[in-house]
Tab-separated table of C-alpha atoms in Angstrom:
chain	number	residue	atom	x	y	z
A	1	UNK	CA	17.672	-41.068	213.638
A	2	UNK	CA	14.791	-42.309	215.782
A	3	UNK	CA	13.689	-40.131	218.687
A	4	UNK	CA	15.316	-41.009	221.979
A	5	UNK	CA	18.396	-42.659	220.459
A	6	UNK	CA	21.812	-41.715	221.763
A	7	UNK	CA	24.327	-40.362	219.306
A	8	UNK	CA	27.972	-39.403	219.358
A	9	UNK	CA	29.588	-36.048	218.847
A	10	UNK	CA	33.170	-37.024	218.180
A	11	UNK	CA	36.318	-34.883	217.991
A	12	UNK	CA	38.700	-34.032	215.132
A	13	UNK	CA	41.509	-36.069	216.745
A	14	UNK	CA	39.367	-39.211	216.760
A	15	UNK	CA	38.464	-38.737	213.103
A	16	UNK	CA	42.119	-38.121	212.259
A	17	UNK	CA	43.134	-41.324	214.048
A	18	UNK	CA	40.430	-43.309	212.263
A	19	UNK	CA	41.482	-42.054	208.821
A	20	UNK	CA	45.143	-42.829	209.517
A	21	UNK	CA	44.241	-46.503	210.098
A	22	UNK	CA	43.085	-46.901	206.513
A	23	UNK	CA	45.850	-48.493	204.437
A	24	UNK	CA	47.172	-46.994	201.241
A	25	UNK	CA	44.986	-47.891	198.277
A	26	UNK	CA	41.909	-48.558	200.417
A	27	UNK	CA	38.984	-46.273	201.052
A	28	UNK	CA	35.849	-46.212	203.150
A	29	UNK	CA	32.766	-44.120	202.749
A	30	UNK	CA	32.002	-41.176	204.979
A	31	UNK	CA	28.974	-43.172	206.159
A	32	UNK	CA	31.258	-46.030	207.212
A	33	UNK	CA	33.482	-43.619	209.139
A	34	UNK	CA	30.461	-42.387	211.094
A	35	UNK	CA	29.151	-45.871	211.757
A	36	UNK	CA	32.527	-47.322	212.806
A	37	UNK	CA	33.310	-44.505	215.222
A	38	UNK	CA	29.789	-44.602	216.684
A	39	UNK	CA	30.062	-48.347	217.272
A	40	UNK	CA	33.390	-47.852	219.091
A	41	UNK	CA	31.404	-45.764	221.580
A	42	UNK	CA	28.531	-48.275	221.724
A	43	UNK	CA	25.977	-45.971	220.136
A	44	UNK	CA	24.099	-46.336	216.878
A	45	UNK	CA	24.681	-42.909	215.372
A	46	UNK	CA	27.284	-40.200	214.989
A	47	UNK	CA	26.175	-36.608	214.501
A	48	UNK	CA	26.448	-36.020	210.744
A	49	UNK	CA	26.878	-32.273	211.093
A	50	UNK	CA	29.840	-32.367	213.485
A	51	UNK	CA	31.316	-35.374	211.665
A	52	UNK	CA	31.384	-33.305	208.482
A	53	UNK	CA	32.812	-30.245	210.215
A	54	UNK	CA	35.512	-32.236	211.992
A	55	UNK	CA	36.413	-34.188	208.852
A	56	UNK	CA	36.831	-30.877	207.073
A	57	UNK	CA	39.117	-29.606	209.849
A	58	UNK	CA	41.251	-32.756	209.573
A	59	UNK	CA	41.317	-32.499	205.772
A	60	UNK	CA	42.237	-28.808	205.674
A	61	UNK	CA	45.070	-29.320	208.146
A	62	UNK	CA	46.399	-32.300	206.191
A	63	UNK	CA	46.299	-30.353	202.929
A	64	UNK	CA	48.093	-27.412	204.536
A	65	UNK	CA	50.792	-29.785	205.806
A	66	UNK	CA	51.029	-31.413	202.362
A	67	UNK	CA	51.563	-27.970	200.803
A	68	UNK	CA	54.395	-27.381	203.286
A	69	UNK	CA	56.105	-30.520	202.004
A	70	UNK	CA	55.291	-32.880	204.869
A	71	UNK	CA	55.052	-36.484	203.734
A	72	UNK	CA	53.107	-38.157	206.572
A	73	UNK	CA	49.820	-36.275	206.385
A	74	UNK	CA	46.403	-37.681	207.191
A	75	UNK	CA	45.190	-39.287	203.936
A	76	UNK	CA	41.740	-37.726	204.040
A	77	UNK	CA	41.127	-38.677	200.391
A	78	UNK	CA	40.604	-42.254	201.623
A	79	UNK	CA	37.347	-41.084	203.254
A	80	UNK	CA	36.424	-37.936	201.331
A	81	UNK	CA	35.292	-38.985	197.874
A	82	UNK	CA	35.612	-36.353	195.121
A	83	UNK	CA	31.853	-36.371	194.528
A	84	UNK	CA	30.962	-35.521	198.148
A	85	UNK	CA	29.801	-31.956	198.791
A	86	UNK	CA	32.570	-31.792	201.406
A	87	UNK	CA	35.264	-32.305	198.748
A	88	UNK	CA	33.995	-29.318	196.807
A	89	UNK	CA	34.206	-27.123	199.932
A	90	UNK	CA	37.833	-27.986	200.705
A	91	UNK	CA	40.598	-25.542	199.881
A	92	UNK	CA	42.230	-28.214	197.719
A	93	UNK	CA	39.003	-28.881	195.846
A	94	UNK	CA	37.690	-32.172	194.567
A	95	UNK	CA	40.419	-32.241	191.877
A	96	UNK	CA	43.134	-32.797	194.495
A	97	UNK	CA	41.078	-35.528	196.151
A	98	UNK	CA	40.615	-37.212	192.791
A	99	UNK	CA	44.340	-36.902	191.997
A	100	UNK	CA	45.382	-38.499	195.298
A	101	UNK	CA	42.835	-41.306	194.918
A	102	UNK	CA	44.139	-41.964	191.402
A	103	UNK	CA	47.726	-42.135	192.692
A	104	UNK	CA	46.617	-44.764	195.229
A	105	UNK	CA	44.481	-46.547	192.613
A	106	UNK	CA	41.289	-45.912	194.582
A	107	UNK	CA	38.271	-45.866	192.290
């Protein structure tokens, strides 16, 4: 990020809302998530550190809800690819992310 540029520090709720807008069977990259949310706020960049932390919070909560049997959880696997370092840090692991992407036919 160039010096002097403004950037966004979002919130978990905003990331959750963004992920929920992605239709079943479709995915976007984590980079696209950051860019789209930044543009909504009329800035060029979103803080990558907080974006990762907040995406992890959203993902962990969704997985916990999924384990409890809830059906309408935030489909974080539409943004978190199994090869991302974030996927490997999640409680569910990258295997769960890969399984859910396979079920939705996301490559």
